[in-house]
Amino acid sequence: MSKTDTVAETEKPETTTAAAAKAAAETAGPAPRYDTMQLWNRLKRTDPKATKPFTRSGGFRGTQIDPTWRFQMMTEVFGPIGKGWGYEQVDWTIAERMVFICARVWYLDPQSGEKCFTGPQWGGTEMVRRRNGIEAPDDECFKMSMTDAVGKCLLQIGLAADVYMGQFDDSKYREESEAFYAAKANPDLQPEAVEAFEAEVKKRLGACVDLDDLEEVWRAGVGTRLREIGTIDRAAQHRITGLFAQKKAEILKREEGEGREAA
C-alpha cells in the first residue's frame, strides 16, 4: 500500500455530532467580549483608613498601605488564601546586609475560573535596624521582604493602584474614597440587601397602574437608596433604574393604546 493510500484510509467523514457542533459554532456569533479592566477597576480604590504617610531618609515621602487590608481585599474578590488566590516564593538572596525575596501571586480569574499568575517581583529589607545609634538584628526582615514582594505583585492586577498613580495626593479623591468605603460598610448596601431591595422594587412596580403610582414608588425613598447603591454597585443601580424606565414605557404604551380606542 502506498503512502497516499494510507492517508486516504485514515481520513474519515465528520460525524453527525461533530458536524452539528461545527455548525452551531459558526452560527453562534462572536464570543462575549472579555472585560480586561474588570479586576483592575474592582481593586484599584484604596481605603484611606488602610493607609498612612511615611518619610524615608533623603526626604522621600509616600503612602504606606496596610498589608492586612491587601489580604482582606484579595479574599473578598477571590476567596480564602490558598483556595482562590495565594503566593509563592520564587527565589531569595542576601546581599549588602539585606534580604531579597522574589515572589509571585496566583489567583483564579472570576470570569473564566482560569488559574493565573502575576509576574515575579522582588522585595528587600535590611537585616539590621538602628535605634538610638545602636544596630540590632531585625528578626522580621524575611517577612517584610515577602510582604514587599507580594504587594508589588498585587499592584500588577490593580490592587491599590490609585496610590501608585498619585490620586491620593488629591484631597477630593480621598474624600470620595472615604465615602465609598463608608457606604460599602453599610449593612443596607451589602449584596444580599441590594438584591432584596431590587426584588422589592420589582414587586412594587408590578402593582403600579399609572404614572402617579410610579412616581409615588420613586419618592418613597427609592431615589435616595439608589444614589447610595450607586456609590458601590453601579451595575445594580442601573438595573433598578432600568426597571423604572421599562415600567414607564409600558404604562405610556398602554395609555396610548387606550387613547386610540377611545377616539
PDB file of N, CA, C and O in Angstrom, residues 79-154:
ATOM      1  N   GLY A  79     -11.629  34.895  47.246  1.00  0.00           N
ATOM      2  CA  GLY A  79     -11.881  33.836  48.207  1.00  0.00           C
ATOM      3  C   GLY A  79     -10.696  33.656  49.141  1.00  0.00           C
ATOM      4  O   GLY A  79      -9.691  34.371  49.050  1.00  0.00           O
ATOM      5  N   PRO A  80     -10.775  32.690  50.051  1.00  0.00           N
ATOM      6  CA  PRO A  80      -9.710  32.485  51.043  1.00  0.00           C
ATOM      7  C   PRO A  80      -8.350  32.210  50.392  1.00  0.00           C
ATOM      8  O   PRO A  80      -8.271  31.583  49.327  1.00  0.00           O
ATOM      9  N   ILE A  81      -7.322  32.673  51.052  1.00  0.00           N
ATOM     10  CA  ILE A  81      -5.978  32.428  50.551  1.00  0.00           C
ATOM     11  C   ILE A  81      -5.701  30.926  50.539  1.00  0.00           C
ATOM     12  O   ILE A  81      -6.096  30.197  51.451  1.00  0.00           O
ATOM     13  N   GLY A  82      -5.057  30.454  49.495  1.00  0.00           N
ATOM     14  CA  GLY A  82      -4.805  29.028  49.328  1.00  0.00           C
ATOM     15  C   GLY A  82      -5.895  28.333  48.541  1.00  0.00           C
ATOM     16  O   GLY A  82      -5.712  27.211  48.056  1.00  0.00           O
ATOM     17  N   LYS A  83      -7.045  29.003  48.406  1.00  0.00           N
ATOM     18  CA  LYS A  83      -8.160  28.415  47.665  1.00  0.00           C
ATOM     19  C   LYS A  83      -8.496  29.230  46.420  1.00  0.00           C
ATOM     20  O   LYS A  83      -8.614  28.687  45.330  1.00  0.00           O
ATOM     21  N   GLY A  84      -8.645  30.530  46.614  1.00  0.00           N
ATOM     22  CA  GLY A  84      -8.958  31.393  45.467  1.00  0.00           C
ATOM     23  C   GLY A  84      -7.767  32.197  44.991  1.00  0.00           C
ATOM     24  O   GLY A  84      -7.756  32.691  43.865  1.00  0.00           O
ATOM     25  N   TRP A  85      -6.762  32.302  45.840  1.00  0.00           N
ATOM     26  CA  TRP A  85      -5.549  33.028  45.478  1.00  0.00           C
ATOM     27  C   TRP A  85      -4.442  32.633  46.450  1.00  0.00           C
ATOM     28  O   TRP A  85      -4.685  32.002  47.473  1.00  0.00           O
ATOM     29  N   GLY A  86      -3.232  33.021  46.133  1.00  0.00           N
ATOM     30  CA  GLY A  86      -2.114  32.732  47.009  1.00  0.00           C
ATOM     31  C   GLY A  86      -0.825  33.297  46.432  1.00  0.00           C
ATOM     32  O   GLY A  86      -0.841  33.980  45.406  1.00  0.00           O
ATOM     33  N   TYR A  87       0.289  33.018  47.084  1.00  0.00           N
ATOM     34  CA  TYR A  87       1.572  33.498  46.582  1.00  0.00           C
ATOM     35  C   TYR A  87       2.641  32.464  46.886  1.00  0.00           C
ATOM     36  O   TYR A  87       2.472  31.598  47.753  1.00  0.00           O
ATOM     37  N   GLU A  88       3.718  32.550  46.169  1.00  0.00           N
ATOM     38  CA  GLU A  88       4.803  31.583  46.342  1.00  0.00           C
ATOM     39  C   GLU A  88       6.152  32.257  46.159  1.00  0.00           C
ATOM     40  O   GLU A  88       6.288  33.209  45.379  1.00  0.00           O
ATOM     41  N   GLN A  89       7.130  31.764  46.915  1.00  0.00           N
ATOM     42  CA  GLN A  89       8.490  32.279  46.796  1.00  0.00           C
ATOM     43  C   GLN A  89       9.156  31.664  45.570  1.00  0.00           C
ATOM     44  O   GLN A  89       9.125  30.446  45.370  1.00  0.00           O
ATOM     45  N   VAL A  90       9.756  32.506  44.761  1.00  0.00           N
ATOM     46  CA  VAL A  90      10.443  32.045  43.551  1.00  0.00           C
ATOM     47  C   VAL A  90      11.951  31.943  43.789  1.00  0.00           C
ATOM     48  O   VAL A  90      12.609  31.017  43.335  1.00  0.00           O
ATOM     49  N   ASP A  91      12.491  32.900  44.538  1.00  0.00           N
ATOM     50  CA  ASP A  91      13.943  32.928  44.772  1.00  0.00           C
ATOM     51  C   ASP A  91      14.218  33.823  45.983  1.00  0.00           C
ATOM     52  O   ASP A  91      13.330  34.555  46.438  1.00  0.00           O
ATOM     53  N   TRP A  92      15.404  33.757  46.519  1.00  0.00           N
ATOM     54  CA  TRP A  92      15.813  34.667  47.586  1.00  0.00           C
ATOM     55  C   TRP A  92      17.326  34.753  47.615  1.00  0.00           C
ATOM     56  O   TRP A  92      18.036  33.870  47.130  1.00  0.00           O
ATOM     57  N   THR A  93      17.811  35.859  48.185  1.00  0.00           N
ATOM     58  CA  THR A  93      19.257  36.031  48.285  1.00  0.00           C
ATOM     59  C   THR A  93      19.559  37.053  49.371  1.00  0.00           C
ATOM     60  O   THR A  93      18.676  37.811  49.793  1.00  0.00           O
ATOM     61  N   ILE A  94      20.795  37.073  49.831  1.00  0.00           N
ATOM     62  CA  ILE A  94      21.255  38.050  50.813  1.00  0.00           C
ATOM     63  C   ILE A  94      22.448  38.781  50.220  1.00  0.00           C
ATOM     64  O   ILE A  94      23.388  38.151  49.723  1.00  0.00           O
ATOM     65  N   ALA A  95      22.396  40.099  50.264  1.00  0.00           N
ATOM     66  CA  ALA A  95      23.498  40.903  49.733  1.00  0.00           C
ATOM     67  C   ALA A  95      23.522  42.252  50.442  1.00  0.00           C
ATOM     68  O   ALA A  95      22.464  42.846  50.697  1.00  0.00           O
ATOM     69  N   GLU A  96      24.707  42.734  50.733  1.00  0.00           N
ATOM     70  CA  GLU A  96      24.864  44.052  51.358  1.00  0.00           C
ATOM     71  C   GLU A  96      24.010  44.190  52.614  1.00  0.00           C
ATOM     72  O   GLU A  96      23.342  45.208  52.822  1.00  0.00           O
ATOM     73  N   ARG A  97      24.014  43.142  53.427  1.00  0.00           N
ATOM     74  CA  ARG A  97      23.256  43.127  54.679  1.00  0.00           C
ATOM     75  C   ARG A  97      21.751  43.366  54.465  1.00  0.00           C
ATOM     76  O   ARG A  97      21.072  43.938  55.304  1.00  0.00           O
ATOM     77  N   MET A  98      21.265  42.892  53.331  1.00  0.00           N
ATOM     78  CA  MET A  98      19.838  42.979  53.032  1.00  0.00           C
ATOM     79  C   MET A  98      19.315  41.625  52.568  1.00  0.00           C
ATOM     80  O   MET A  98      20.058  40.835  51.965  1.00  0.00           O
ATOM     81  N   VAL A  99      18.066  41.353  52.886  1.00  0.00           N
ATOM     82  CA  VAL A  99      17.390  40.136  52.433  1.00  0.00           C
ATOM     83  C   VAL A  99      16.521  40.497  51.236  1.00  0.00           C
ATOM     84  O   VAL A  99      15.724  41.437  51.302  1.00  0.00           O
ATOM     85  N   PHE A 100      16.681  39.759  50.144  1.00  0.00           N
ATOM     86  CA  PHE A 100      15.851  39.969  48.960  1.00  0.00           C
ATOM     87  C   PHE A 100      15.069  38.693  48.674  1.00  0.00           C
ATOM     88  O   PHE A 100      15.643  37.595  48.643  1.00  0.00           O
ATOM     89  N   ILE A 101      13.765  38.832  48.489  1.00  0.00           N
ATOM     90  CA  ILE A 101      12.902  37.692  48.172  1.00  0.00           C
ATOM     91  C   ILE A 101      12.129  37.989  46.893  1.00  0.00           C
ATOM     92  O   ILE A 101      11.571  39.079  46.729  1.00  0.00           O
ATOM     93  N   CYS A 102      12.120  37.013  46.010  1.00  0.00           N
ATOM     94  CA  CYS A 102      11.358  37.117  44.767  1.00  0.00           C
ATOM     95  C   CYS A 102      10.113  36.235  44.914  1.00  0.00           C
ATOM     96  O   CYS A 102      10.213  35.068  45.302  1.00  0.00           O
ATOM     97  N   ALA A 103       8.941  36.792  44.622  1.00  0.00           N
ATOM     98  CA  ALA A 103       7.681  36.052  44.778  1.00  0.00           C
ATOM     99  C   ALA A 103       6.760  36.350  43.602  1.00  0.00           C
ATOM    100  O   ALA A 103       6.972  37.299  42.848  1.00  0.00           O
ATOM    101  N   ARG A 104       5.752  35.519  43.476  1.00  0.00           N
ATOM    102  CA  ARG A 104       4.695  35.782  42.501  1.00  0.00           C
ATOM    103  C   ARG A 104       3.362  35.366  43.125  1.00  0.00           C
ATOM    104  O   ARG A 104       3.317  34.526  44.028  1.00  0.00           O
ATOM    105  N   VAL A 105       2.290  35.964  42.640  1.00  0.00           N
ATOM    106  CA  VAL A 105       0.947  35.703  43.157  1.00  0.00           C
ATOM    107  C   VAL A 105       0.142  34.944  42.116  1.00  0.00           C
ATOM    108  O   VAL A 105       0.254  35.210  40.914  1.00  0.00           O
ATOM    109  N   TRP A 106      -0.667  33.978  42.561  1.00  0.00           N
ATOM    110  CA  TRP A 106      -1.596  33.294  41.665  1.00  0.00           C
ATOM    111  C   TRP A 106      -3.025  33.585  42.134  1.00  0.00           C
ATOM    112  O   TRP A 106      -3.264  33.900  43.296  1.00  0.00           O
ATOM    113  N   TYR A 107      -3.964  33.508  41.211  1.00  0.00           N
ATOM    114  CA  TYR A 107      -5.371  33.739  41.547  1.00  0.00           C
ATOM    115  C   TYR A 107      -6.247  33.059  40.500  1.00  0.00           C
ATOM    116  O   TYR A 107      -5.809  32.787  39.372  1.00  0.00           O
ATOM    117  N   LEU A 108      -7.477  32.760  40.891  1.00  0.00           N
ATOM    118  CA  LEU A 108      -8.439  32.176  39.964  1.00  0.00           C
ATOM    119  C   LEU A 108      -9.277  33.299  39.367  1.00  0.00           C
ATOM    120  O   LEU A 108      -9.969  34.018  40.092  1.00  0.00           O
ATOM    121  N   ASP A 109      -9.192  33.462  38.068  1.00  0.00           N
ATOM    122  CA  ASP A 109      -9.906  34.539  37.390  1.00  0.00           C
ATOM    123  C   ASP A 109     -11.411  34.408  37.629  1.00  0.00           C
ATOM    124  O   ASP A 109     -11.991  33.356  37.338  1.00  0.00           O
ATOM    125  N   PRO A 110     -12.073  35.453  38.161  1.00  0.00           N
ATOM    126  CA  PRO A 110     -13.508  35.365  38.452  1.00  0.00           C
ATOM    127  C   PRO A 110     -14.372  35.144  37.217  1.00  0.00           C
ATOM    128  O   PRO A 110     -15.465  34.592  37.312  1.00  0.00           O
ATOM    129  N   GLN A 111     -13.900  35.568  36.053  1.00  0.00           N
ATOM    130  CA  GLN A 111     -14.698  35.441  34.838  1.00  0.00           C
ATOM    131  C   GLN A 111     -14.543  34.072  34.182  1.00  0.00           C
ATOM    132  O   GLN A 111     -15.512  33.504  33.692  1.00  0.00           O
ATOM    133  N   SER A 112     -13.324  33.537  34.183  1.00  0.00           N
ATOM    134  CA  SER A 112     -13.082  32.289  33.461  1.00  0.00           C
ATOM    135  C   SER A 112     -12.779  31.104  34.373  1.00  0.00           C
ATOM    136  O   SER A 112     -12.856  29.955  33.944  1.00  0.00           O
ATOM    137  N   GLY A 113     -12.409  31.375  35.636  1.00  0.00           N
ATOM    138  CA  GLY A 113     -12.013  30.294  36.533  1.00  0.00           C
ATOM    139  C   GLY A 113     -10.596  29.811  36.301  1.00  0.00           C
ATOM    140  O   GLY A 113     -10.117  28.905  36.981  1.00  0.00           O
ATOM    141  N   GLU A 114      -9.909  30.409  35.340  1.00  0.00           N
ATOM    142  CA  GLU A 114      -8.545  30.005  34.999  1.00  0.00           C
ATOM    143  C   GLU A 114      -7.564  30.432  36.089  1.00  0.00           C
ATOM    144  O   GLU A 114      -7.692  31.503  36.673  1.00  0.00           O
ATOM    145  N   LYS A 115      -6.590  29.579  36.381  1.00  0.00           N
ATOM    146  CA  LYS A 115      -5.545  29.935  37.328  1.00  0.00           C
ATOM    147  C   LYS A 115      -4.524  30.815  36.636  1.00  0.00           C
ATOM    148  O   LYS A 115      -3.929  30.420  35.630  1.00  0.00           O
ATOM    149  N   CYS A 116      -4.316  32.002  37.179  1.00  0.00           N
ATOM    150  CA  CYS A 116      -3.420  32.977  36.553  1.00  0.00           C
ATOM    151  C   CYS A 116      -2.297  33.353  37.519  1.00  0.00           C
ATOM    152  O   CYS A 116      -2.426  33.175  38.736  1.00  0.00           O
ATOM    153  N   PHE A 117      -1.217  33.881  36.967  1.00  0.00           N
ATOM    154  CA  PHE A 117      -0.072  34.280  37.760  1.00  0.00           C
ATOM    155  C   PHE A 117       0.338  35.708  37.407  1.00  0.00           C
ATOM    156  O   PHE A 117       0.266  36.110  36.249  1.00  0.00           O
ATOM    157  N   THR A 118       0.772  36.452  38.417  1.00  0.00           N
ATOM    158  CA  THR A 118       1.392  37.741  38.142  1.00  0.00           C
ATOM    159  C   THR A 118       2.840  37.500  37.743  1.00  0.00           C
ATOM    160  O   THR A 118       3.360  36.387  37.885  1.00  0.00           O
ATOM    161  N   GLY A 119       3.485  38.539  37.278  1.00  0.00           N
ATOM    162  CA  GLY A 119       4.912  38.437  37.048  1.00  0.00           C
ATOM    163  C   GLY A 119       5.649  38.442  38.380  1.00  0.00           C
ATOM    164  O   GLY A 119       5.121  38.928  39.390  1.00  0.00           O
ATOM    165  N   PRO A 120       6.843  37.897  38.446  1.00  0.00           N
ATOM    166  CA  PRO A 120       7.602  37.877  39.700  1.00  0.00           C
ATOM    167  C   PRO A 120       8.086  39.279  40.076  1.00  0.00           C
ATOM    168  O   PRO A 120       8.361  40.099  39.206  1.00  0.00           O
ATOM    169  N   GLN A 121       8.171  39.518  41.376  1.00  0.00           N
ATOM    170  CA  GLN A 121       8.664  40.801  41.884  1.00  0.00           C
ATOM    171  C   GLN A 121       9.585  40.559  43.076  1.00  0.00           C
ATOM    172  O   GLN A 121       9.390  39.609  43.832  1.00  0.00           O
ATOM    173  N   TRP A 122      10.559  41.456  43.229  1.00  0.00           N
ATOM    174  CA  TRP A 122      11.490  41.353  44.344  1.00  0.00           C
ATOM    175  C   TRP A 122      11.114  42.335  45.447  1.00  0.00           C
ATOM    176  O   TRP A 122      10.683  43.448  45.187  1.00  0.00           O
ATOM    177  N   GLY A 123      11.297  41.891  46.690  1.00  0.00           N
ATOM    178  CA  GLY A 123      11.155  42.769  47.845  1.00  0.00           C
ATOM    179  C   GLY A 123      12.416  42.688  48.673  1.00  0.00           C
ATOM    180  O   GLY A 123      13.019  41.619  48.786  1.00  0.00           O
ATOM    181  N   GLY A 124      12.830  43.807  49.247  1.00  0.00           N
ATOM    182  CA  GLY A 124      14.076  43.809  50.019  1.00  0.00           C
ATOM    183  C   GLY A 124      13.948  44.539  51.333  1.00  0.00           C
ATOM    184  O   GLY A 124      13.214  45.529  51.436  1.00  0.00           O
ATOM    185  N   THR A 125      14.657  44.037  52.363  1.00  0.00           N
ATOM    186  CA  THR A 125      14.633  44.646  53.702  1.00  0.00           C
ATOM    187  C   THR A 125      16.016  44.511  54.330  1.00  0.00           C
ATOM    188  O   THR A 125      16.689  43.484  54.175  1.00  0.00           O
ATOM    189  N   GLU A 126      16.416  45.539  55.038  1.00  0.00           N
ATOM    190  CA  GLU A 126      17.695  45.485  55.755  1.00  0.00           C
ATOM    191  C   GLU A 126      17.639  44.441  56.871  1.00  0.00           C
ATOM    192  O   GLU A 126      16.609  44.275  57.522  1.00  0.00           O
ATOM    193  N   MET A 127      18.759  43.771  57.099  1.00  0.00           N
ATOM    194  CA  MET A 127      18.813  42.717  58.123  1.00  0.00           C
ATOM    195  C   MET A 127      19.045  43.271  59.523  1.00  0.00           C
ATOM    196  O   MET A 127      18.903  42.550  60.504  1.00  0.00           O
ATOM    197  N   VAL A 128      19.382  44.549  59.592  1.00  0.00           N
ATOM    198  CA  VAL A 128      19.603  45.174  60.899  1.00  0.00           C
ATOM    199  C   VAL A 128      18.752  46.432  60.991  1.00  0.00           C
ATOM    200  O   VAL A 128      18.419  47.046  59.984  1.00  0.00           O
ATOM    201  N   ARG A 129      18.391  46.784  62.197  1.00  0.00           N
ATOM    202  CA  ARG A 129      17.664  48.032  62.424  1.00  0.00           C
ATOM    203  C   ARG A 129      18.481  48.891  63.389  1.00  0.00           C
ATOM    204  O   ARG A 129      19.181  48.379  64.256  1.00  0.00           O
ATOM    205  N   ARG A 130      18.349  50.185  63.228  1.00  0.00           N
ATOM    206  CA  ARG A 130      19.134  51.119  64.040  1.00  0.00           C
ATOM    207  C   ARG A 130      18.197  51.921  64.935  1.00  0.00           C
ATOM    208  O   ARG A 130      17.268  52.566  64.450  1.00  0.00           O
ATOM    209  N   ARG A 131      18.451  51.867  66.205  1.00  0.00           N
ATOM    210  CA  ARG A 131      17.679  52.648  67.164  1.00  0.00           C
ATOM    211  C   ARG A 131      18.634  53.304  68.155  1.00  0.00           C
ATOM    212  O   ARG A 131      19.442  52.618  68.791  1.00  0.00           O
ATOM    213  N   ASN A 132      18.519  54.619  68.225  1.00  0.00           N
ATOM    214  CA  ASN A 132      19.400  55.384  69.123  1.00  0.00           C
ATOM    215  C   ASN A 132      20.873  55.114  68.837  1.00  0.00           C
ATOM    216  O   ASN A 132      21.699  55.039  69.746  1.00  0.00           O
ATOM    217  N   GLY A 133      21.170  54.960  67.536  1.00  0.00           N
ATOM    218  CA  GLY A 133      22.547  54.757  67.126  1.00  0.00           C
ATOM    219  C   GLY A 133      23.080  53.361  67.349  1.00  0.00           C
ATOM    220  O   GLY A 133      24.264  53.097  67.119  1.00  0.00           O
ATOM    221  N   ILE A 134      22.206  52.441  67.795  1.00  0.00           N
ATOM    222  CA  ILE A 134      22.638  51.061  68.064  1.00  0.00           C
ATOM    223  C   ILE A 134      22.005  50.131  67.046  1.00  0.00           C
ATOM    224  O   ILE A 134      20.796  50.191  66.788  1.00  0.00           O
ATOM    225  N   GLU A 135      22.824  49.256  66.447  1.00  0.00           N
ATOM    226  CA  GLU A 135      22.316  48.295  65.473  1.00  0.00           C
ATOM    227  C   GLU A 135      21.938  46.987  66.165  1.00  0.00           C
ATOM    228  O   GLU A 135      22.616  46.540  67.088  1.00  0.00           O
ATOM    229  N   ALA A 136      20.826  46.383  65.689  1.00  0.00           N
ATOM    230  CA  ALA A 136      20.375  45.095  66.222  1.00  0.00           C
ATOM    231  C   ALA A 136      19.757  44.289  65.086  1.00  0.00           C
ATOM    232  O   ALA A 136      19.173  44.857  64.150  1.00  0.00           O
ATOM    233  N   PRO A 137      19.889  42.958  65.129  1.00  0.00           N
ATOM    234  CA  PRO A 137      19.285  42.140  64.068  1.00  0.00           C
ATOM    235  C   PRO A 137      17.768  42.350  63.997  1.00  0.00           C
ATOM    236  O   PRO A 137      17.103  42.497  65.028  1.00  0.00           O
ATOM    237  N   ASP A 138      17.255  42.367  62.788  1.00  0.00           N
ATOM    238  CA  ASP A 138      15.799  42.500  62.587  1.00  0.00           C
ATOM    239  C   ASP A 138      15.242  41.114  62.293  1.00  0.00           C
ATOM    240  O   ASP A 138      15.456  40.563  61.208  1.00  0.00           O
ATOM    241  N   ASP A 139      14.510  40.535  63.253  1.00  0.00           N
ATOM    242  CA  ASP A 139      14.019  39.173  63.075  1.00  0.00           C
ATOM    243  C   ASP A 139      12.806  39.103  62.138  1.00  0.00           C
ATOM    244  O   ASP A 139      12.306  38.007  61.862  1.00  0.00           O
ATOM    245  N   GLU A 140      12.341  40.240  61.645  1.00  0.00           N
ATOM    246  CA  GLU A 140      11.213  40.250  60.728  1.00  0.00           C
ATOM    247  C   GLU A 140      11.617  40.615  59.301  1.00  0.00           C
ATOM    248  O   GLU A 140      10.775  40.858  58.454  1.00  0.00           O
ATOM    249  N   CYS A 141      12.904  40.641  59.035  1.00  0.00           N
ATOM    250  CA  CYS A 141      13.352  41.102  57.720  1.00  0.00           C
ATOM    251  C   CYS A 141      12.880  40.182  56.595  1.00  0.00           C
ATOM    252  O   CYS A 141      12.538  40.659  55.502  1.00  0.00           O
ATOM    253  N   PHE A 142      12.836  38.858  56.844  1.00  0.00           N
ATOM    254  CA  PHE A 142      12.369  37.951  55.799  1.00  0.00           C
ATOM    255  C   PHE A 142      10.876  38.165  55.523  1.00  0.00           C
ATOM    256  O   PHE A 142      10.434  38.213  54.377  1.00  0.00           O
ATOM    257  N   LYS A 143      10.108  38.289  56.610  1.00  0.00           N
ATOM    258  CA  LYS A 143       8.668  38.514  56.447  1.00  0.00           C
ATOM    259  C   LYS A 143       8.397  39.821  55.716  1.00  0.00           C
ATOM    260  O   LYS A 143       7.536  39.890  54.830  1.00  0.00           O
ATOM    261  N   MET A 144       9.122  40.871  56.080  1.00  0.00           N
ATOM    262  CA  MET A 144       8.908  42.175  55.469  1.00  0.00           C
ATOM    263  C   MET A 144       9.299  42.165  53.987  1.00  0.00           C
ATOM    264  O   MET A 144       8.663  42.817  53.160  1.00  0.00           O
ATOM    265  N   SER A 145      10.335  41.406  53.653  1.00  0.00           N
ATOM    266  CA  SER A 145      10.730  41.300  52.246  1.00  0.00           C
ATOM    267  C   SER A 145       9.657  40.590  51.426  1.00  0.00           C
ATOM    268  O   SER A 145       9.358  40.984  50.296  1.00  0.00           O
ATOM    269  N   MET A 146       9.067  39.533  52.011  1.00  0.00           N
ATOM    270  CA  MET A 146       7.991  38.833  51.325  1.00  0.00           C
ATOM    271  C   MET A 146       6.779  39.743  51.158  1.00  0.00           C
ATOM    272  O   MET A 146       6.157  39.794  50.091  1.00  0.00           O
ATOM    273  N   THR A 147       6.432  40.487  52.202  1.00  0.00           N
ATOM    274  CA  THR A 147       5.307  41.412  52.130  1.00  0.00           C
ATOM    275  C   THR A 147       5.530  42.452  51.045  1.00  0.00           C
ATOM    276  O   THR A 147       4.607  42.792  50.291  1.00  0.00           O
ATOM    277  N   ASP A 148       6.753  42.953  50.955  1.00  0.00           N
ATOM    278  CA  ASP A 148       7.105  43.938  49.939  1.00  0.00           C
ATOM    279  C   ASP A 148       6.934  43.354  48.535  1.00  0.00           C
ATOM    280  O   ASP A 148       6.339  43.968  47.639  1.00  0.00           O
ATOM    281  N   ALA A 149       7.423  42.138  48.341  1.00  0.00           N
ATOM    282  CA  ALA A 149       7.338  41.495  47.027  1.00  0.00           C
ATOM    283  C   ALA A 149       5.894  41.213  46.635  1.00  0.00           C
ATOM    284  O   ALA A 149       5.481  41.463  45.495  1.00  0.00           O
ATOM    285  N   VAL A 150       5.102  40.684  47.575  1.00  0.00           N
ATOM    286  CA  VAL A 150       3.704  40.352  47.292  1.00  0.00           C
ATOM    287  C   VAL A 150       2.904  41.616  46.967  1.00  0.00           C
ATOM    288  O   VAL A 150       2.079  41.632  46.055  1.00  0.00           O
ATOM    289  N   GLY A 151       3.173  42.693  47.712  1.00  0.00           N
ATOM    290  CA  GLY A 151       2.478  43.950  47.439  1.00  0.00           C
ATOM    291  C   GLY A 151       2.738  44.445  46.025  1.00  0.00           C
ATOM    292  O   GLY A 151       1.823  44.941  45.347  1.00  0.00           O
ATOM    293  N   LYS A 152       3.977  44.319  45.556  1.00  0.00           N
ATOM    294  CA  LYS A 152       4.321  44.724  44.189  1.00  0.00           C
ATOM    295  C   LYS A 152       3.617  43.832  43.162  1.00  0.00           C
ATOM    296  O   LYS A 152       3.190  44.299  42.102  1.00  0.00           O
ATOM    297  N   CYS A 153       3.489  42.543  43.475  1.00  0.00           N
ATOM    298  CA  CYS A 153       2.782  41.630  42.573  1.00  0.00           C
ATOM    299  C   CYS A 153       1.310  42.006  42.466  1.00  0.00           C
ATOM    300  O   CYS A 153       0.731  42.008  41.371  1.00  0.00           O
ATOM    301  N   LEU A 154       0.696  42.310  43.620  1.00  0.00           N
ATOM    302  CA  LEU A 154      -0.734  42.625  43.624  1.00  0.00           C
ATOM    303  C   LEU A 154      -1.025  43.912  42.871  1.00  0.00           C
ATOM    304  O   LEU A 154      -2.118  44.075  42.309  1.00  0.00           O
TER     305      LEU A 154
END
